[in-house]
Coordinates of C-alpha atoms and ligand atoms in Angstrom, one line a residue:
Y64 CA -52.9 10.8 9.6
Q65 CA -54.9 8.0 8.1
A66 CA -53.3 5.2 10.1
K67 CA -53.9 7.0 13.4
R68 CA -57.5 7.6 12.5
A69 CA -57.9 4.0 11.4
E70 CA -56.5 2.9 14.8
S71 CA -58.9 5.0 16.8
G72 CA -61.7 3.9 14.6
T73 CA -61.3 0.3 15.5
M74 CA -60.5 0.7 19.1
I75 CA -63.4 3.0 20.0
Y76 CA -66.5 1.8 18.3
D77 CA -68.9 4.7 18.0
A78 CA -71.0 4.6 14.9
S79 CA -72.6 8.0 15.8
T80 CA -69.5 10.1 15.1
D81 CA -68.0 11.1 11.7
E82 CA -64.6 10.4 13.2
H83 CA -65.5 6.7 13.4
D84 CA -66.8 6.6 9.9
V85 CA -63.6 8.1 8.6
G86 CA -61.5 5.8 10.7
E87 CA -63.6 2.8 9.6
L88 CA -63.2 3.8 5.9
A89 CA -59.5 4.3 6.3
M90 CA -59.1 0.9 8.0
G91 CA -61.2 -0.7 5.3
T92 CA -58.9 0.8 2.6
E93 CA -55.8 -0.3 4.5
L94 CA -57.2 -3.9 4.9
R95 CA -58.0 -4.1 1.3
R96 CA -54.5 -3.0 0.4
A97 CA -53.1 -5.5 2.9
L98 CA -55.0 -8.3 1.1
E99 CA -53.7 -7.2 -2.3
N100 CA -50.1 -6.9 -1.0
E101 CA -50.4 -10.2 0.9
E102 CA -49.4 -8.6 4.2
F103 CA -51.1 -11.4 6.2
V104 CA -49.2 -14.3 7.6
L105 CA -50.2 -17.5 9.3
H106 CA -48.7 -18.8 12.6
Y107 CA -49.3 -22.3 13.7
Q108 CA -50.1 -23.7 17.1
P109 CA -49.8 -27.5 17.7
K110 CA -52.4 -29.7 19.3
V111 CA -51.1 -32.8 21.1
A112 CA -52.7 -36.1 22.1
L113 CA -52.7 -36.4 25.9
A114 CA -52.2 -40.2 25.7
D115 CA -48.8 -40.2 23.9
Q116 CA -47.9 -36.5 23.5
C117 CA -48.0 -36.9 19.7
V118 CA -48.8 -33.8 17.6
T119 CA -52.2 -34.4 16.0
S120 CA -52.5 -31.3 13.9
V121 CA -51.6 -27.6 13.9
E122 CA -54.0 -24.7 14.0
A123 CA -53.4 -21.8 11.5
L124 CA -53.9 -18.4 13.2
V125 CA -53.8 -15.3 11.0
R126 CA -51.6 -12.2 11.8
W127 CA -51.2 -8.9 10.0
Q128 CA -47.6 -8.0 9.2
H129 CA -48.4 -4.3 9.2
P130 CA -45.9 -2.1 7.4
T131 CA -45.5 0.3 10.4
R132 CA -47.3 -1.2 13.4
G133 CA -45.6 -4.6 13.4
L134 CA -47.2 -8.0 13.8
L135 CA -50.9 -7.5 14.7
P136 CA -53.1 -10.2 16.3
P137 CA -56.5 -11.1 14.7
G138 CA -58.4 -9.4 17.6
V139 CA -57.1 -6.0 16.4
F140 CA -58.3 -6.3 12.8
L141 CA -60.8 -9.2 12.3
P142 CA -63.8 -7.2 13.5
A143 CA -63.1 -4.3 11.1
L144 CA -62.3 -6.7 8.3
E145 CA -65.6 -8.4 8.8
R146 CA -67.4 -5.0 8.9
S147 CA -65.7 -4.0 5.6
G148 CA -67.0 -7.1 3.9
L149 CA -63.5 -8.5 3.5
M150 CA -63.9 -11.8 5.4
Q151 CA -64.6 -13.8 2.3
P152 CA -61.3 -12.8 0.5
L153 CA -59.3 -13.3 3.8
T154 CA -60.9 -16.8 4.3
R155 CA -59.9 -17.7 0.7
W156 CA -56.4 -16.5 1.3
V157 CA -56.0 -18.4 4.6
L158 CA -57.4 -21.6 3.1
R159 CA -55.0 -21.3 0.1
E160 CA -52.0 -20.5 2.3
A161 CA -52.7 -23.2 4.9
I162 CA -53.2 -25.9 2.2
R163 CA -50.0 -24.7 0.4
Q164 CA -48.1 -25.0 3.7
A165 CA -49.4 -28.4 4.6
A166 CA -48.7 -29.7 1.1
S167 CA -45.1 -28.3 1.4
W168 CA -44.5 -29.8 4.8
R169 CA -45.9 -33.2 3.6
R170 CA -43.5 -33.1 0.6
A171 CA -40.6 -32.3 3.0
G172 CA -41.4 -35.4 5.1
M173 CA -43.3 -33.6 7.9
P174 CA -46.9 -34.8 7.4
L175 CA -49.1 -32.5 9.5
A176 CA -52.8 -31.8 9.3
V177 CA -53.7 -28.1 9.4
A178 CA -56.8 -26.6 11.1
V179 CA -58.3 -23.4 9.6
N180 CA -60.7 -21.2 11.5
I181 CA -63.8 -20.4 9.4
S182 CA -66.0 -17.5 10.3
P183 CA -69.8 -18.1 10.6
R184 CA -70.4 -16.1 7.4
S185 CA -67.8 -18.0 5.4
L186 CA -69.2 -21.4 6.6
L187 CA -72.6 -20.4 5.3
E188 CA -71.4 -19.6 1.8
D189 CA -72.8 -22.1 -0.7
D190 CA -69.6 -22.9 -2.4
L191 CA -67.3 -23.4 0.6
P192 CA -67.1 -27.2 0.2
A193 CA -66.5 -27.1 -3.5
R194 CA -63.9 -24.3 -3.2
V195 CA -62.1 -26.2 -0.4
L196 CA -62.0 -29.3 -2.5
A197 CA -60.7 -27.5 -5.6
K198 CA -57.9 -26.0 -3.5
L199 CA -57.0 -29.4 -2.1
L200 CA -56.9 -30.9 -5.6
A201 CA -54.8 -28.0 -6.9
A202 CA -52.2 -28.6 -4.1
D203 CA -52.4 -32.4 -4.4
L204 CA -53.2 -32.6 -0.7
P205 CA -55.5 -35.4 0.7
A206 CA -58.6 -34.1 2.5
S207 CA -57.5 -35.7 5.7
F208 CA -54.7 -33.1 6.0
L209 CA -57.3 -30.3 6.4
E210 CA -59.5 -29.6 9.4
L211 CA -61.9 -26.7 9.8
E212 CA -62.8 -25.0 13.1
I213 CA -66.2 -23.4 13.3
T214 CA -68.0 -21.7 16.2
E215 CA -71.3 -22.4 17.8
T216 CA -72.6 -19.1 16.3
A217 CA -72.3 -20.5 12.8
V218 CA -74.2 -23.6 13.7
M219 CA -77.0 -21.7 15.4
T220 CA -77.4 -18.7 13.0
D221 CA -78.7 -21.0 10.2
P222 CA -78.9 -24.6 11.5
K223 CA -80.3 -26.0 8.3
K224 CA -77.8 -24.5 6.1
A225 CA -75.0 -25.3 8.5
A226 CA -76.0 -28.9 8.6
L227 CA -76.0 -29.1 4.8
V228 CA -72.5 -27.6 4.5
L229 CA -71.2 -29.8 7.2
A230 CA -72.6 -32.9 5.5
Q231 CA -70.9 -31.9 2.3
L232 CA -67.6 -31.4 4.0
N233 CA -68.0 -34.7 5.9
A234 CA -68.7 -36.5 2.6
R235 CA -65.4 -35.1 1.2
G236 CA -63.5 -36.3 4.2
I237 CA -62.8 -32.9 5.8
K238 CA -63.0 -33.0 9.6
V239 CA -64.8 -30.1 11.4
S240 CA -64.4 -29.1 15.1
I241 CA -66.7 -26.9 17.1
D242 CA -64.4 -24.2 18.5
D243 CA -64.8 -22.3 21.8
F244 CA -67.3 -24.8 23.0
G245 CA -69.0 -24.0 26.3
A246 CA -68.8 -20.3 25.7
G247 CA -72.0 -20.1 23.7
Y248 CA -75.4 -21.6 23.4
T249 CA -75.3 -24.5 21.0
S250 CA -78.3 -26.7 21.6
L251 CA -77.0 -30.0 22.7
A252 CA -79.9 -31.8 21.0
H253 CA -78.8 -30.1 17.7
L254 CA -75.1 -30.9 18.2
R255 CA -76.0 -34.6 18.3
T256 CA -77.2 -34.5 14.7
L257 CA -74.3 -32.7 13.1
P258 CA -71.4 -34.6 11.4
I259 CA -68.6 -33.1 13.4
S260 CA -65.5 -34.8 14.7
A261 CA -64.3 -32.8 17.7
L262 CA -65.3 -30.3 20.4
K263 CA -62.7 -27.7 21.5
I264 CA -63.5 -26.6 25.1
D265 CA -63.2 -22.8 25.4
R266 CA -60.2 -21.3 27.1
S267 CA -62.5 -19.3 29.5
L268 CA -63.5 -22.6 31.1
I269 CA -60.1 -24.3 31.0
S270 CA -58.0 -21.4 32.5
H271 CA -59.9 -21.3 35.8
M272 CA -60.9 -24.9 36.1
L273 CA -58.7 -25.6 39.1
E274 CA -59.9 -22.5 41.1
R275 CA -63.6 -22.5 40.1
D276 CA -65.6 -25.6 41.0
E277 CA -68.3 -24.6 38.4
D278 CA -65.8 -24.5 35.6
H279 CA -64.3 -27.8 36.6
A280 CA -67.8 -29.3 36.7
V281 CA -68.7 -28.0 33.3
T282 CA -65.4 -29.1 31.8
E283 CA -65.8 -32.6 33.2
A284 CA -69.4 -32.8 31.9
L285 CA -68.4 -31.6 28.4
I286 CA -65.6 -34.2 28.2
G287 CA -68.2 -36.9 29.1
L288 CA -70.8 -35.4 26.7
G289 CA -68.3 -35.3 23.8
H290 CA -67.2 -38.8 24.4
R291 CA -70.8 -40.0 24.6
L292 CA -71.4 -38.4 21.2
G293 CA -68.3 -40.1 19.8
L294 CA -66.3 -36.9 19.5
T295 CA -62.7 -36.1 20.1
V296 CA -62.5 -33.6 23.0
I297 CA -59.8 -30.9 22.8
A298 CA -59.0 -28.4 25.6
E299 CA -57.6 -25.0 24.5
G300 CA -55.6 -22.5 26.5
I301 CA -53.6 -24.8 28.7
E302 CA -50.9 -22.8 30.5
T303 CA -49.9 -24.9 33.5
D304 CA -48.8 -28.5 34.2
E305 CA -51.5 -28.7 36.9
V306 CA -54.3 -28.1 34.4
L307 CA -52.7 -30.5 31.8
D308 CA -52.5 -33.2 34.5
R309 CA -56.1 -32.7 35.6
L310 CA -57.4 -32.8 32.0
T311 CA -55.4 -36.0 31.4
Q312 CA -57.1 -37.5 34.5
L313 CA -60.5 -36.4 33.2
G314 CA -59.9 -38.3 30.0
C315 CA -59.6 -35.3 27.7
D316 CA -58.1 -36.4 24.3
E317 CA -56.0 -33.5 23.1
A318 CA -54.5 -30.3 24.4
Q319 CA -53.5 -27.0 23.0
G320 CA -52.0 -24.0 24.9
Y321 CA -49.0 -21.9 25.6
L322 CA -47.6 -24.6 27.9
I323 CA -47.1 -26.8 24.9
S324 CA -46.4 -24.1 22.3
K325 CA -47.5 -20.6 21.5
P326 CA -48.6 -20.0 17.9
V327 CA -45.3 -19.7 15.9
A328 CA -44.1 -18.9 12.4
P329 CA -43.7 -22.0 10.1
D330 CA -39.9 -22.1 10.4
A331 CA -40.1 -22.0 14.2
L332 CA -42.7 -24.8 14.2
E333 CA -40.3 -26.9 12.0
G334 CA -37.6 -26.3 14.6
W335 CA -40.0 -27.2 17.5
M336 CA -41.0 -30.5 15.7
A337 CA -37.4 -31.4 15.0
A338 CA -36.4 -30.8 18.7
R339 CA -39.3 -33.0 19.8
A340 CA -38.2 -35.8 17.4
V341 CA -34.7 -35.7 18.8
D342 CA -36.0 -35.7 22.4
Q343 CA -38.3 -38.6 21.7
G344 CA -38.1 -41.2 24.4
S345 CA -36.3 -39.0 26.9
P346 CA -38.2 -37.5 29.8
S347 CA -38.0 -34.0 28.3
A348 CA -40.1 -35.1 25.3
Q349 CA -43.1 -35.2 27.7
V350 CA -45.1 -32.1 27.9
S351 CA -46.3 -32.9 31.4
Ligands
C2E293 P1 -59.3 -19.4 18.5 O1 -59.6 -20.1 17.2 O2 -60.1 -19.9 19.6 O3 -57.8 -19.5 18.7 C1 -57.2 -19.6 20.0 C2 -56.6 -18.3 20.5 O4 -56.2 -18.4 21.8 C3 -55.4 -17.8 19.7 O5 -55.4 -16.4 19.7 C4 -54.3 -18.3 20.5 O6 -53.1 -17.6 20.3 C5 -54.8 -18.2 21.9 N1 -54.2 -19.1 22.8 C6 -53.8 -20.4 22.5 N2 -53.3 -21.0 23.7 C7 -53.4 -20.1 24.6 C8 -53.0 -20.0 26.0 O7 -52.5 -21.0 26.6 N3 -53.2 -18.9 26.7 C9 -53.8 -17.8 26.1 N4 -54.0 -16.7 26.9 N5 -54.1 -17.8 24.8 C10 -53.9 -18.9 24.1 P2 -55.3 -15.5 18.4 O8 -54.3 -16.1 17.5 O9 -55.1 -14.1 18.8 O10 -56.7 -15.7 17.7 C11 -57.9 -15.2 18.3 C12 -59.1 -15.6 17.5 O11 -59.1 -15.1 16.2 C13 -59.1 -17.2 17.2 O12 -59.6 -17.8 18.4 C14 -60.1 -17.2 16.1 O13 -61.5 -17.1 16.5 C15 -59.8 -15.9 15.3 N6 -58.9 -16.3 14.2 C16 -57.6 -16.4 14.1 N7 -57.2 -16.7 12.9 C17 -58.3 -16.7 12.1 C18 -58.5 -16.9 10.7 O14 -57.6 -17.2 9.9 N8 -59.8 -16.8 10.2 C19 -60.9 -16.5 11.1 N9 -62.1 -16.4 10.6 N10 -60.7 -16.3 12.4 C20 -59.4 -16.4 12.9
MG294 MG1 -59.7 -22.0 16.6
MG295 MG1 -60.6 -21.9 20.0
MG296 MG1 -61.0 -19.5 21.7

């Protein structure tokens, strides 16, 4: 039962047992096959501007349409995929698919920028900017329709290299956000020097900001800091009207979360966008 073993291999990480090694191997094989068979799909979650409720872009989030286990979230397979050395081919596929989708939406009269999550290792690959540009050209999509989300880890692992890659992306007109901000240890002095356009405040701070004074204080400070540095500030993980209202009061620029929309398949996003367009102007068009 390879699948069973693969499952236990990823859930219980114990490098000291043979069981794990077998499970890890089986999982690696399964993931390699999944890449070849294109079993991965992208769901999209909108980000909206708090000032006017307009959709600013959509974030592409990968899922595995597993032949027997159903639709799997990235938390279940990304760690094993990374350990199997398969992050690079996955990143290439995600970029290609997100760019294809954005180009297709644009041709259909739904111009939407798409944000792609880039793992630390993928960011530090030498040819990322060149490959991204080649894909945009092939799809005939302007660079302003692509955004990349990177984490603090990527920036701090190899600051010099990261700065070089970010400069190259910036020169090509590709916007970069720092994802999960406030959950890690980015040196603020370093952040100031990087050509990034947005900070996404981590869900761990946002979800408790109304109950925990410390989280509220940090969130408020991060919004101020981001603005001082000329960055767009985005809050992720908004689940209630109360949190949305407070973030609006604090001057946060954009919001993302289940309250607005969960990540959904492309056709569901099209329906959601169409429904909002119809509602425009009426009170129900407001997310708050
Ligand atoms: P992330 O980039 O910070 O994405 C946000 C995650 O929070 C998503 O989980 C999203 O579904 C979830 N989320 C959004 N709003 C809410 C909310 O209001 N409440 C709650 N409880 N959750 C919310 P998901 O899709 O499971 O992705 C998890 C992580 O996996 C992502 O975190 C990202 O780091 C990574 N990931 C996803 N897709 C890719 C990809 O294509 N490439 C890479 N390298 N990483 C990816
Ligand atoms: Mg993200
Ligand atoms: Mg995030
Ligand atoms: Mg996050």
